[in-house]
Amino acid sequence: MYPMIADLHTHTLSASHAFHTIDVMSAEAARLGYRAMAVTDHAPAMPDAPHIWHFQNQSSMDRQMNGVTLLFGAEANVMDVNGGLDLPQTLLKHLDWVVASIHSPCMPGLLTEREATNLWLAVAENPWVDCIGHSEQQHYRYDYDLVTRAFAKNNKVVELNGNSFQVRRDGIPNMRALVRACYRSSCYVSLDSDAHSTRQLRENMAPLLSLLEEVDYPADHVVNSSAQALTHILKLHRRATAEEIGGLLL
């Protein structure tokens, strides 16, 4: 029911806690049958992230590699309770795909539910955020019903993150609750590996499918389940490369 054609959250050895090049990752994506892959390396506030020039220079890369269409983006860090990110808007608007996530090195300490709710409500208003990354984290629990309505209003894609089954296990029950809130709010969602290696690219997606099947999530709101759905969301987000990417996928 949900044949994944893309992985929209992956990492390369541009950060030292990931292990493979874009070439190796895209080759594995092709072997898995994916038609597209978003390269979303950590933005500069993470301790071992690439320099900002990395994100400014992504247009130097080939659009396709090993038969896989590449979306060049970033996993931006949410830096404060006002939803500020560690990349400027002038750069975010020129990327293909921006995931906004909370990471403890960039957001030290815990947040109250009210603080986390206000944070994501602010991020929802950012026109150049495409996807909300691994937001099921227990330390940053928010009001799922209230915020997913804001995500839906602003056409944000809510990520279900396969890597959370390995490194954020305390948030797995929250992910199930988040899926149900997204269903009630008619949010767009994506199933992503958050892969830092080819093994994770292979293995991280499988546990997520059952979460969608439990609520019979509408396939047209799963943005990486078809080329049409992915192209539609890129156009809806006014991405400059939507026509180019759509032309390669459709």
mmCIF file of C-alpha atoms in Angstrom:
data_model
loop_
_atom_site.group_PDB
_atom_site.id
_atom_site.type_symbol
_atom_site.label_atom_id
_atom_site.label_comp_id
_atom_site.label_asym_id
_atom_site.label_seq_id
_atom_site.Cartn_x
_atom_site.Cartn_y
_atom_site.Cartn_z
ATOM 1 C CA MET A 1 0.000 0.000 0.000
ATOM 2 C CA TYR A 2 2.917 2.339 0.669
ATOM 3 C CA PRO A 3 5.629 1.603 -1.929
ATOM 4 C CA MET A 4 8.402 3.995 -0.927
ATOM 5 C CA ILE A 5 10.038 5.653 -3.934
ATOM 6 C CA ALA A 6 12.297 8.012 -1.966
ATOM 7 C CA ASP A 7 14.119 8.468 1.309
ATOM 8 C CA LEU A 8 13.926 12.118 2.324
ATOM 9 C CA HIS A 9 16.325 12.185 5.294
ATOM 10 C CA THR A 10 19.846 10.799 4.813
ATOM 11 C CA HIS A 11 23.370 11.718 5.890
ATOM 12 C CA THR A 12 26.833 11.435 4.373
ATOM 13 C CA LEU A 13 30.335 11.447 5.793
ATOM 14 C CA SER A 14 30.345 15.216 5.507
ATOM 15 C CA ALA A 15 29.648 14.780 9.236
ATOM 16 C CA SER A 16 32.066 12.455 10.978
ATOM 17 C CA HIS A 17 29.349 10.400 12.697
ATOM 18 C CA ALA A 18 28.090 9.222 9.294
ATOM 19 C CA PHE A 19 30.039 6.752 7.206
ATOM 20 C CA HIS A 20 29.478 6.873 3.434
ATOM 21 C CA THR A 21 29.720 9.253 0.492
ATOM 22 C CA ILE A 22 26.758 10.434 -1.592
ATOM 23 C CA ASP A 23 27.941 8.053 -4.321
ATOM 24 C CA VAL A 24 27.816 5.030 -2.011
ATOM 25 C CA MET A 25 24.504 6.057 -0.416
ATOM 26 C CA SER A 26 22.827 6.692 -3.774
ATOM 27 C CA ALA A 27 24.071 3.368 -5.117
ATOM 28 C CA GLU A 28 22.450 1.611 -2.168
ATOM 29 C CA ALA A 29 19.272 3.653 -2.648
ATOM 30 C CA ALA A 30 19.180 2.493 -6.282
ATOM 31 C CA ARG A 31 19.663 -1.122 -5.212
ATOM 32 C CA LEU A 32 16.700 -0.731 -2.848
ATOM 33 C CA GLY A 33 14.562 0.521 -5.726
ATOM 34 C CA TYR A 34 14.347 4.169 -4.692
ATOM 35 C CA ARG A 35 13.991 6.739 -7.427
ATOM 36 C CA ALA A 36 14.973 9.733 -5.287
ATOM 37 C CA MET A 37 16.968 10.521 -2.164
ATOM 38 C CA ALA A 38 17.295 13.725 -0.166
ATOM 39 C CA VAL A 39 20.797 14.494 1.106
ATOM 40 C CA THR A 40 20.158 16.288 4.386
ATOM 41 C CA ASP A 41 23.440 16.625 6.213
ATOM 42 C CA HIS A 42 23.457 18.294 9.615
ATOM 43 C CA ALA A 43 23.521 22.084 9.558
ATOM 44 C CA PRO A 44 26.485 23.935 11.111
ATOM 45 C CA ALA A 45 25.401 24.150 14.762
ATOM 46 C CA MET A 46 25.914 20.403 15.241
ATOM 47 C CA PRO A 47 29.420 19.781 16.644
ATOM 48 C CA ASP A 48 30.751 17.788 13.676
ATOM 49 C CA ALA A 49 28.602 19.296 10.924
ATOM 50 C CA PRO A 50 30.000 20.565 7.623
ATOM 51 C CA HIS A 51 30.736 24.248 7.114
ATOM 52 C CA ILE A 52 27.957 26.433 5.741
ATOM 53 C CA TRP A 53 29.803 26.484 2.410
ATOM 54 C CA HIS A 54 28.840 22.826 2.012
ATOM 55 C CA PHE A 55 25.185 23.848 1.704
ATOM 56 C CA GLN A 56 25.928 26.855 -0.468
ATOM 57 C CA ASN A 57 27.842 24.705 -2.959
ATOM 58 C CA GLN A 58 25.462 21.782 -3.437
ATOM 59 C CA SER A 59 24.512 22.976 -6.914
ATOM 60 C CA SER A 60 27.933 21.785 -8.049
ATOM 61 C CA MET A 61 26.716 18.181 -7.678
ATOM 62 C CA ASP A 62 25.018 16.100 -10.355
ATOM 63 C CA ARG A 63 21.233 15.990 -10.041
ATOM 64 C CA GLN A 64 21.239 12.241 -10.644
ATOM 65 C CA MET A 65 23.694 9.671 -9.356
ATOM 66 C CA ASN A 66 23.513 5.923 -9.898
ATOM 67 C CA GLY A 67 20.104 6.464 -11.479
ATOM 68 C CA VAL A 68 18.718 8.158 -8.344
ATOM 69 C CA THR A 69 17.439 11.747 -8.434
ATOM 70 C CA LEU A 70 19.038 13.733 -5.633
ATOM 71 C CA LEU A 71 17.401 16.458 -3.587
ATOM 72 C CA PHE A 72 20.048 18.633 -1.971
ATOM 73 C CA GLY A 73 19.061 19.991 1.397
ATOM 74 C CA ALA A 74 19.904 20.121 5.082
ATOM 75 C CA GLU A 75 18.768 18.979 8.475
ATOM 76 C CA ALA A 76 18.555 22.365 10.142
ATOM 77 C CA ASN A 77 18.770 22.628 13.916
ATOM 78 C CA VAL A 78 16.035 24.354 15.885
ATOM 79 C CA MET A 79 18.041 26.610 18.171
ATOM 80 C CA ASP A 80 15.531 28.247 20.527
ATOM 81 C CA VAL A 81 11.938 28.218 21.708
ATOM 82 C CA ASN A 82 11.107 30.832 19.061
ATOM 83 C CA GLY A 83 11.786 28.315 16.312
ATOM 84 C CA GLY A 84 15.016 29.906 15.096
ATOM 85 C CA LEU A 85 17.181 27.767 12.822
ATOM 86 C CA ASP A 86 20.944 27.653 12.284
ATOM 87 C CA LEU A 87 20.777 28.430 8.560
ATOM 88 C CA PRO A 88 19.640 31.804 7.183
ATOM 89 C CA GLN A 89 16.380 32.120 5.299
ATOM 90 C CA THR A 90 18.282 33.338 2.239
ATOM 91 C CA LEU A 91 19.992 29.937 2.031
ATOM 92 C CA LEU A 92 17.036 27.783 3.117
ATOM 93 C CA LYS A 93 14.895 29.079 0.256
ATOM 94 C CA HIS A 94 17.412 27.835 -2.330
ATOM 95 C CA LEU A 95 17.650 24.277 -1.005
ATOM 96 C CA ASP A 96 15.523 21.420 -2.342
ATOM 97 C CA TRP A 97 14.473 19.944 1.007
ATOM 98 C CA VAL A 98 14.819 21.257 4.563
ATOM 99 C CA VAL A 99 14.226 19.085 7.610
ATOM 100 C CA ALA A 100 13.960 20.987 10.906
ATOM 101 C CA SER A 101 14.883 18.949 13.986
ATOM 102 C CA ILE A 102 15.744 19.354 17.643
ATOM 103 C CA HIS A 103 19.135 17.982 18.714
ATOM 104 C CA SER A 104 20.269 18.174 22.315
ATOM 105 C CA PRO A 105 23.709 19.722 21.527
ATOM 106 C CA CYS A 106 21.861 22.652 19.964
ATOM 107 C CA MET A 107 18.948 22.797 22.410
ATOM 108 C CA PRO A 108 20.466 21.885 25.784
ATOM 109 C CA GLY A 109 18.212 20.898 28.659
ATOM 110 C CA LEU A 110 14.568 19.899 28.621
ATOM 111 C CA LEU A 111 11.592 21.842 27.361
ATOM 112 C CA THR A 112 8.195 22.049 28.977
ATOM 113 C CA GLU A 113 5.321 20.882 26.813
ATOM 114 C CA ARG A 114 4.224 24.496 26.429
ATOM 115 C CA GLU A 115 7.712 25.563 25.280
ATOM 116 C CA ALA A 116 7.945 22.689 22.799
ATOM 117 C CA THR A 117 4.457 23.424 21.498
ATOM 118 C CA ASN A 118 5.261 27.090 20.930
ATOM 119 C CA LEU A 119 8.555 26.146 19.278
ATOM 120 C CA TRP A 120 6.864 23.937 16.676
ATOM 121 C CA LEU A 121 4.060 26.430 16.117
ATOM 122 C CA ALA A 122 6.762 28.960 15.191
ATOM 123 C CA VAL A 123 8.549 26.491 12.906
ATOM 124 C CA ALA A 124 5.218 25.772 11.200
ATOM 125 C CA GLU A 125 5.167 29.394 10.030
ATOM 126 C CA ASN A 126 8.619 29.209 8.416
ATOM 127 C CA PRO A 127 7.977 29.036 4.642
ATOM 128 C CA TRP A 128 11.279 27.281 3.909
ATOM 129 C CA VAL A 129 10.908 24.336 6.251
ATOM 130 C CA ASP A 130 9.616 21.333 4.335
ATOM 131 C CA CYS A 131 9.706 18.587 6.931
ATOM 132 C CA ILE A 132 9.492 18.271 10.724
ATOM 133 C CA GLY A 133 12.214 15.835 11.838
ATOM 134 C CA HIS A 134 11.930 13.166 14.586
ATOM 135 C CA SER A 135 9.647 15.348 16.713
ATOM 136 C CA GLU A 136 8.398 12.420 18.792
ATOM 137 C CA GLN A 137 11.300 12.792 21.241
ATOM 138 C CA GLN A 138 10.186 12.342 24.841
ATOM 139 C CA HIS A 139 12.272 15.260 26.156
ATOM 140 C CA TYR A 140 10.483 17.621 23.763
ATOM 141 C CA ARG A 141 6.908 16.355 23.947
ATOM 142 C CA TYR A 142 4.360 18.834 22.553
ATOM 143 C CA ASP A 143 0.600 19.143 22.026
ATOM 144 C CA TYR A 144 0.260 16.894 18.990
ATOM 145 C CA ASP A 145 -3.321 17.802 18.111
ATOM 146 C CA LEU A 146 -2.775 21.562 18.300
ATOM 147 C CA VAL A 147 0.530 21.554 16.447
ATOM 148 C CA THR A 148 -0.381 19.054 13.728
ATOM 149 C CA ARG A 149 -3.308 21.296 12.820
ATOM 150 C CA ALA A 150 -0.772 24.101 12.301
ATOM 151 C CA PHE A 151 1.486 21.765 10.311
ATOM 152 C CA ALA A 152 -1.455 20.794 8.101
ATOM 153 C CA LYS A 153 -2.481 24.422 7.592
ATOM 154 C CA ASN A 154 1.057 25.237 6.426
ATOM 155 C CA ASN A 155 1.525 22.025 4.409
ATOM 156 C CA LYS A 156 4.446 20.841 6.517
ATOM 157 C CA VAL A 157 5.483 17.221 6.185
ATOM 158 C CA VAL A 158 5.704 15.383 9.508
ATOM 159 C CA GLU A 159 8.440 12.786 9.530
ATOM 160 C CA LEU A 160 8.227 9.281 10.962
ATOM 161 C CA ASN A 161 11.868 8.548 11.681
ATOM 162 C CA GLY A 162 13.238 5.011 11.414
ATOM 163 C CA ASN A 163 16.421 5.833 13.290
ATOM 164 C CA SER A 164 14.343 6.622 16.361
ATOM 165 C CA PHE A 165 13.797 2.881 16.778
ATOM 166 C CA GLN A 166 17.547 2.662 17.468
ATOM 167 C CA VAL A 167 18.551 5.888 19.226
ATOM 168 C CA ARG A 168 15.322 7.459 20.564
ATOM 169 C CA ARG A 169 13.397 4.405 21.734
ATOM 170 C CA ASP A 170 11.654 6.255 24.549
ATOM 171 C CA GLY A 171 9.818 8.226 21.876
ATOM 172 C CA ILE A 172 8.337 5.246 20.015
ATOM 173 C CA PRO A 173 4.975 5.394 21.875
ATOM 174 C CA ASN A 174 4.907 9.108 21.099
ATOM 175 C CA MET A 175 5.422 8.366 17.415
ATOM 176 C CA ARG A 176 2.302 6.205 17.434
ATOM 177 C CA ALA A 177 0.357 9.038 19.085
ATOM 178 C CA LEU A 178 1.814 11.523 16.603
ATOM 179 C CA VAL A 179 0.689 9.425 13.622
ATOM 180 C CA ARG A 180 -2.849 9.407 14.956
ATOM 181 C CA ALA A 181 -2.780 13.176 15.464
ATOM 182 C CA CYS A 182 -1.475 13.637 11.921
ATOM 183 C CA TYR A 183 -4.290 11.443 10.647
ATOM 184 C CA ARG A 184 -6.889 13.523 12.475
ATOM 185 C CA SER A 185 -5.328 16.760 11.184
ATOM 186 C CA SER A 186 -4.832 15.496 7.599
ATOM 187 C CA CYS A 187 -1.085 16.171 7.674
ATOM 188 C CA TYR A 188 1.354 15.198 5.006
ATOM 189 C CA VAL A 189 3.843 12.663 6.350
ATOM 190 C CA SER A 190 7.033 10.981 5.185
ATOM 191 C CA LEU A 191 8.708 7.748 6.231
ATOM 192 C CA ASP A 192 12.453 8.374 6.492
ATOM 193 C CA SER A 193 15.452 6.295 7.477
ATOM 194 C CA ASP A 194 17.580 9.167 8.846
ATOM 195 C CA ALA A 195 20.346 6.878 7.617
ATOM 196 C CA HIS A 196 23.945 7.545 8.586
ATOM 197 C CA SER A 197 25.098 4.385 6.790
ATOM 198 C CA THR A 198 23.992 2.043 4.014
ATOM 199 C CA ARG A 199 22.868 -0.497 6.624
ATOM 200 C CA GLN A 200 20.487 2.051 8.102
ATOM 201 C CA LEU A 201 19.281 2.939 4.616
ATOM 202 C CA ARG A 202 18.356 -0.747 4.198
ATOM 203 C CA GLU A 203 16.901 -1.437 7.625
ATOM 204 C CA ASN A 204 15.401 1.705 9.144
ATOM 205 C CA MET A 205 12.307 2.053 6.957
ATOM 206 C CA ALA A 206 10.568 -1.259 7.700
ATOM 207 C CA PRO A 207 9.339 -0.567 11.274
ATOM 208 C CA LEU A 208 7.545 2.573 10.106
ATOM 209 C CA LEU A 209 5.152 0.975 7.648
ATOM 210 C CA SER A 210 3.057 -0.673 10.342
ATOM 211 C CA LEU A 211 2.418 2.716 11.965
ATOM 212 C CA LEU A 212 0.668 3.905 8.816
ATOM 213 C CA GLU A 213 -1.170 0.649 8.314
ATOM 214 C CA GLU A 214 -2.605 0.829 11.842
ATOM 215 C CA VAL A 215 -4.607 3.933 10.897
ATOM 216 C CA ASP A 216 -4.944 3.245 7.147
ATOM 217 C CA TYR A 217 -3.150 6.508 6.387
ATOM 218 C CA PRO A 218 -4.160 8.034 3.010
ATOM 219 C CA ALA A 219 -1.434 7.175 0.518
ATOM 220 C CA ASP A 220 -1.720 10.541 -1.258
ATOM 221 C CA HIS A 221 -0.607 12.209 1.998
ATOM 222 C CA VAL A 222 2.531 10.064 2.263
ATOM 223 C CA VAL A 223 4.834 12.277 0.230
ATOM 224 C CA ASN A 224 7.507 9.684 -0.574
ATOM 225 C CA SER A 225 5.071 6.951 -1.590
ATOM 226 C CA SER A 226 4.877 8.099 -5.221
ATOM 227 C CA ALA A 227 6.598 10.403 -7.690
ATOM 228 C CA GLN A 228 3.350 12.318 -8.037
ATOM 229 C CA ALA A 229 3.054 12.942 -4.296
ATOM 230 C CA LEU A 230 6.674 14.054 -3.977
ATOM 231 C CA THR A 231 6.464 16.383 -6.966
ATOM 232 C CA HIS A 232 3.197 17.824 -5.661
ATOM 233 C CA ILE A 233 4.684 18.735 -2.279
ATOM 234 C CA LEU A 234 7.749 20.351 -3.882
ATOM 235 C CA LYS A 235 5.472 22.525 -5.996
ATOM 236 C CA LEU A 236 3.252 23.284 -3.022
ATOM 237 C CA HIS A 237 6.348 24.448 -1.116
ATOM 238 C CA ARG A 238 7.388 26.658 -4.049
ATOM 239 C CA ARG A 239 10.731 24.933 -4.451
ATOM 240 C CA ALA A 240 12.565 26.411 -7.429
ATOM 241 C CA THR A 241 13.705 22.975 -8.557
ATOM 242 C CA ALA A 242 10.264 21.346 -8.395
ATOM 243 C CA GLU A 243 9.819 21.345 -12.172
ATOM 244 C CA GLU A 244 13.300 19.941 -12.756
ATOM 245 C CA ILE A 245 12.884 17.178 -10.185
ATOM 246 C CA GLY A 246 9.358 16.420 -11.332
ATOM 247 C CA GLY A 247 10.542 16.151 -14.910
ATOM 248 C CA LEU A 248 13.022 13.478 -13.888
ATOM 249 C CA LEU A 249 10.565 11.516 -11.734
ATOM 250 C CA LEU A 250 7.290 11.678 -13.665
#
